[in-house]
Amino acid sequence: MFKENSIRKVALGFTLRNNKLLVEKGFDKVKKMPFYRCIGGGIEKNELPIEALKREFYEELNFNIIVNKELGIIDNTFVYNGKQGHEIIHLFDITIPDNNYSKKYTIVDNNNDTSYGEWIDISEFKEGKKILFPKDMLNYL
């Protein structure tokens, strides 16, 4: 989770399968708004972004991913649950090995909070039916 008045470095995995993007569902309680975001997490001190992404997937989903390449870096400012946030996102193109493919994933973070990862058709985001954050992520679809 982010802290106000600081810049958080994160690594996120971008993976498509059958025109669907693997995302985690979130909810802004202040705006009363559901949204989606690629799966990943914070980069720890002295950790490379690619290492952080692999660690986050293993910790939260209990399997290893294949990292194909870095797609880019997104400087993202946002408001979440009424608090201003700022993060630098390292976005990676990844592959989920076939033996770990599932229609839905249960994600358990370090605080034992549970969320869900699912494959959403990219047309839902392109047509504005579902919200993908950060908005710059739409450029990669």
PDB file of C-alpha atoms in Angstrom:
ATOM      1  CA  MET A   1       0.000   0.000   0.000  1.00  0.00           C
ATOM      2  CA  PHE A   2       1.142   3.532  -0.606  1.00  0.00           C
ATOM      3  CA  LYS A   3       1.942   6.307   1.839  1.00  0.00           C
ATOM      4  CA  GLU A   4       0.938   9.903   1.242  1.00  0.00           C
ATOM      5  CA  ASN A   5       3.756  12.361   0.483  1.00  0.00           C
ATOM      6  CA  SER A   6       6.124   9.703  -0.804  1.00  0.00           C
ATOM      7  CA  ILE A   7       6.918   8.089  -4.129  1.00  0.00           C
ATOM      8  CA  ARG A   8       6.442   4.327  -4.224  1.00  0.00           C
ATOM      9  CA  LYS A   9       8.323   2.194  -6.748  1.00  0.00           C
ATOM     10  CA  VAL A  10       6.346  -0.776  -8.084  1.00  0.00           C
ATOM     11  CA  ALA A  11       6.697  -3.512 -10.683  1.00  0.00           C
ATOM     12  CA  LEU A  12       3.631  -4.777 -12.557  1.00  0.00           C
ATOM     13  CA  GLY A  13       3.174  -7.699 -14.934  1.00  0.00           C
ATOM     14  CA  PHE A  14       1.310  -7.221 -18.223  1.00  0.00           C
ATOM     15  CA  THR A  15       0.084 -10.450 -19.804  1.00  0.00           C
ATOM     16  CA  LEU A  16      -2.499 -11.112 -22.493  1.00  0.00           C
ATOM     17  CA  ARG A  17      -4.154 -14.419 -23.356  1.00  0.00           C
ATOM     18  CA  ASN A  18      -6.924 -14.729 -25.944  1.00  0.00           C
ATOM     19  CA  ASN A  19      -7.309 -10.934 -26.013  1.00  0.00           C
ATOM     20  CA  LYS A  20      -7.768 -10.846 -22.236  1.00  0.00           C
ATOM     21  CA  LEU A  21      -5.557  -9.032 -19.722  1.00  0.00           C
ATOM     22  CA  LEU A  22      -4.747 -10.531 -16.317  1.00  0.00           C
ATOM     23  CA  VAL A  23      -5.703  -7.930 -13.699  1.00  0.00           C
ATOM     24  CA  GLU A  24      -6.492  -7.604 -10.015  1.00  0.00           C
ATOM     25  CA  LYS A  25      -9.780  -6.001  -9.031  1.00  0.00           C
ATOM     26  CA  GLY A  26      -9.693  -3.068  -6.633  1.00  0.00           C
ATOM     27  CA  PHE A  27     -12.262  -0.760  -5.103  1.00  0.00           C
ATOM     28  CA  ASP A  28     -12.007   2.903  -4.113  1.00  0.00           C
ATOM     29  CA  LYS A  29     -14.219   3.263  -1.035  1.00  0.00           C
ATOM     30  CA  VAL A  30     -14.418   7.065  -1.226  1.00  0.00           C
ATOM     31  CA  LYS A  31     -15.365   7.203  -4.913  1.00  0.00           C
ATOM     32  CA  LYS A  32     -17.379   3.967  -4.574  1.00  0.00           C
ATOM     33  CA  MET A  33     -15.716   2.817  -7.759  1.00  0.00           C
ATOM     34  CA  PRO A  34     -14.395  -0.591  -8.849  1.00  0.00           C
ATOM     35  CA  PHE A  35     -11.230  -0.609 -10.952  1.00  0.00           C
ATOM     36  CA  TYR A  36      -8.617  -3.014 -12.281  1.00  0.00           C
ATOM     37  CA  ARG A  37      -4.847  -3.018 -12.246  1.00  0.00           C
ATOM     38  CA  CYS A  38      -2.130  -5.374 -13.462  1.00  0.00           C
ATOM     39  CA  ILE A  39      -0.706  -7.671 -10.795  1.00  0.00           C
ATOM     40  CA  GLY A  40       2.566  -6.899  -9.036  1.00  0.00           C
ATOM     41  CA  GLY A  41       3.762  -4.913  -6.073  1.00  0.00           C
ATOM     42  CA  GLY A  42       6.352  -2.792  -4.346  1.00  0.00           C
ATOM     43  CA  ILE A  43      10.050  -2.836  -5.052  1.00  0.00           C
ATOM     44  CA  GLU A  44      12.063  -3.307  -1.875  1.00  0.00           C
ATOM     45  CA  LYS A  45      15.323  -1.529  -1.040  1.00  0.00           C
ATOM     46  CA  ASN A  46      18.250  -2.824  -3.148  1.00  0.00           C
ATOM     47  CA  GLU A  47      15.885  -4.960  -5.253  1.00  0.00           C
ATOM     48  CA  LEU A  48      15.747  -4.791  -9.036  1.00  0.00           C
ATOM     49  CA  PRO A  49      12.269  -4.252 -10.530  1.00  0.00           C
ATOM     50  CA  ILE A  50      12.368  -7.603 -12.368  1.00  0.00           C
ATOM     51  CA  GLU A  51      13.260  -9.380  -9.106  1.00  0.00           C
ATOM     52  CA  ALA A  52      10.419  -7.599  -7.297  1.00  0.00           C
ATOM     53  CA  LEU A  53       7.895  -8.677  -9.916  1.00  0.00           C
ATOM     54  CA  LYS A  54       8.981 -12.323  -9.760  1.00  0.00           C
ATOM     55  CA  ARG A  55       8.903 -12.219  -5.944  1.00  0.00           C
ATOM     56  CA  GLU A  56       5.465 -10.603  -5.823  1.00  0.00           C
ATOM     57  CA  PHE A  57       3.934 -13.191  -8.158  1.00  0.00           C
ATOM     58  CA  TYR A  58       5.503 -16.030  -6.186  1.00  0.00           C
ATOM     59  CA  GLU A  59       4.436 -14.608  -2.807  1.00  0.00           C
ATOM     60  CA  GLU A  60       0.897 -13.718  -3.851  1.00  0.00           C
ATOM     61  CA  LEU A  61       0.061 -16.420  -6.414  1.00  0.00           C
ATOM     62  CA  ASN A  62       2.557 -19.146  -5.469  1.00  0.00           C
ATOM     63  CA  PHE A  63       4.053 -19.695  -8.924  1.00  0.00           C
ATOM     64  CA  ASN A  64       6.902 -18.432 -11.071  1.00  0.00           C
ATOM     65  CA  ILE A  65       6.356 -16.258 -14.118  1.00  0.00           C
ATOM     66  CA  ILE A  66       8.387 -15.774 -17.272  1.00  0.00           C
ATOM     67  CA  VAL A  67       9.486 -12.175 -17.737  1.00  0.00           C
ATOM     68  CA  ASN A  68       9.855 -11.427 -21.445  1.00  0.00           C
ATOM     69  CA  LYS A  69      10.876  -7.760 -21.462  1.00  0.00           C
ATOM     70  CA  GLU A  70      10.353  -4.403 -19.798  1.00  0.00           C
ATOM     71  CA  LEU A  71       7.639  -2.450 -21.622  1.00  0.00           C
ATOM     72  CA  GLY A  72       8.251   0.916 -20.026  1.00  0.00           C
ATOM     73  CA  ILE A  73       8.051   3.111 -16.970  1.00  0.00           C
ATOM     74  CA  ILE A  74       4.912   5.013 -15.969  1.00  0.00           C
ATOM     75  CA  ASP A  75       5.025   7.999 -13.600  1.00  0.00           C
ATOM     76  CA  ASN A  76       1.601   7.812 -11.962  1.00  0.00           C
ATOM     77  CA  THR A  77      -0.064  10.309  -9.633  1.00  0.00           C
ATOM     78  CA  PHE A  78      -3.503   9.397  -8.333  1.00  0.00           C
ATOM     79  CA  VAL A  79      -6.068   9.699  -5.556  1.00  0.00           C
ATOM     80  CA  TYR A  80      -7.101   6.444  -3.861  1.00  0.00           C
ATOM     81  CA  ASN A  81      -9.540   6.288  -0.955  1.00  0.00           C
ATOM     82  CA  GLY A  82      -9.275  10.060  -0.662  1.00  0.00           C
ATOM     83  CA  LYS A  83      -5.472  10.132  -0.361  1.00  0.00           C
ATOM     84  CA  GLN A  84      -2.988  11.501  -2.881  1.00  0.00           C
ATOM     85  CA  GLY A  85      -0.487   8.925  -4.145  1.00  0.00           C
ATOM     86  CA  HIS A  86       2.516   8.858  -6.440  1.00  0.00           C
ATOM     87  CA  GLU A  87       4.250   5.813  -7.861  1.00  0.00           C
ATOM     88  CA  ILE A  88       6.834   4.946 -10.464  1.00  0.00           C
ATOM     89  CA  ILE A  89       5.683   1.781 -12.249  1.00  0.00           C
ATOM     90  CA  HIS A  90       8.068  -0.578 -14.018  1.00  0.00           C
ATOM     91  CA  LEU A  91       5.828  -2.454 -16.442  1.00  0.00           C
ATOM     92  CA  PHE A  92       6.921  -5.853 -17.747  1.00  0.00           C
ATOM     93  CA  ASP A  93       5.562  -8.121 -20.454  1.00  0.00           C
ATOM     94  CA  ILE A  94       5.193 -11.519 -18.771  1.00  0.00           C
ATOM     95  CA  THR A  95       3.964 -15.006 -19.549  1.00  0.00           C
ATOM     96  CA  ILE A  96       2.004 -17.218 -17.186  1.00  0.00           C
ATOM     97  CA  PRO A  97       3.178 -20.809 -17.741  1.00  0.00           C
ATOM     98  CA  ASP A  98       0.394 -23.045 -19.095  1.00  0.00           C
ATOM     99  CA  ASN A  99       0.492 -25.279 -16.015  1.00  0.00           C
ATOM    100  CA  ASN A 100      -0.342 -22.225 -13.855  1.00  0.00           C
ATOM    101  CA  TYR A 101      -3.114 -20.875 -16.070  1.00  0.00           C
ATOM    102  CA  SER A 102      -6.466 -20.403 -14.324  1.00  0.00           C
ATOM    103  CA  LYS A 103      -9.572 -18.352 -15.133  1.00  0.00           C
ATOM    104  CA  LYS A 104      -9.392 -16.769 -11.676  1.00  0.00           C
ATOM    105  CA  TYR A 105      -6.630 -16.433  -9.070  1.00  0.00           C
ATOM    106  CA  THR A 106      -6.800 -15.820  -5.340  1.00  0.00           C
ATOM    107  CA  ILE A 107      -4.224 -13.235  -4.285  1.00  0.00           C
ATOM    108  CA  VAL A 108      -3.124 -13.023  -0.656  1.00  0.00           C
ATOM    109  CA  ASP A 109      -0.850 -10.089   0.224  1.00  0.00           C
ATOM    110  CA  ASN A 110       1.563  -9.571   3.125  1.00  0.00           C
ATOM    111  CA  ASN A 111      -1.294  -8.337   5.351  1.00  0.00           C
ATOM    112  CA  ASN A 112      -3.296 -11.512   4.608  1.00  0.00           C
ATOM    113  CA  ASP A 113      -5.793  -9.411   2.642  1.00  0.00           C
ATOM    114  CA  THR A 114      -7.413 -11.365  -0.173  1.00  0.00           C
ATOM    115  CA  SER A 115      -8.234 -10.102  -3.636  1.00  0.00           C
ATOM    116  CA  TYR A 116      -8.771 -11.792  -6.980  1.00  0.00           C
ATOM    117  CA  GLY A 117      -6.980 -11.840 -10.286  1.00  0.00           C
ATOM    118  CA  GLU A 118      -8.979 -12.481 -13.413  1.00  0.00           C
ATOM    119  CA  TRP A 119      -8.738 -12.272 -17.187  1.00  0.00           C
ATOM    120  CA  ILE A 120     -10.754  -9.344 -18.582  1.00  0.00           C
ATOM    121  CA  ASP A 121     -11.322  -8.813 -22.299  1.00  0.00           C
ATOM    122  CA  ILE A 122      -9.326  -5.750 -23.368  1.00  0.00           C
ATOM    123  CA  SER A 123     -12.374  -4.375 -25.199  1.00  0.00           C
ATOM    124  CA  GLU A 124     -13.969  -3.766 -21.761  1.00  0.00           C
ATOM    125  CA  PHE A 125     -11.154  -1.305 -20.966  1.00  0.00           C
ATOM    126  CA  LYS A 126     -10.885   0.218 -24.443  1.00  0.00           C
ATOM    127  CA  GLU A 127     -14.639   0.915 -24.546  1.00  0.00           C
ATOM    128  CA  GLY A 128     -14.658   2.340 -21.009  1.00  0.00           C
ATOM    129  CA  LYS A 129     -16.936  -0.360 -19.580  1.00  0.00           C
ATOM    130  CA  LYS A 130     -14.310  -1.167 -16.953  1.00  0.00           C
ATOM    131  CA  ILE A 131     -11.610   1.093 -15.531  1.00  0.00           C
ATOM    132  CA  LEU A 132      -7.931   0.151 -15.851  1.00  0.00           C
ATOM    133  CA  PHE A 133      -5.407   2.045 -13.723  1.00  0.00           C
ATOM    134  CA  PRO A 134      -3.174   3.738 -14.344  1.00  0.00           C
ATOM    135  CA  LYS A 135      -4.876   5.183 -17.403  1.00  0.00           C
ATOM    136  CA  ASP A 136      -1.544   5.177 -19.287  1.00  0.00           C
ATOM    137  CA  MET A 137      -1.817   1.383 -19.251  1.00  0.00           C
ATOM    138  CA  LEU A 138      -4.385   1.690 -22.053  1.00  0.00           C
ATOM    139  CA  ASN A 139      -1.508   2.639 -24.373  1.00  0.00           C
ATOM    140  CA  TYR A 140      -0.150  -0.909 -24.042  1.00  0.00           C
ATOM    141  CA  LEU A 141      -3.377  -2.685 -25.045  1.00  0.00           C
TER     142      LEU A 141
END
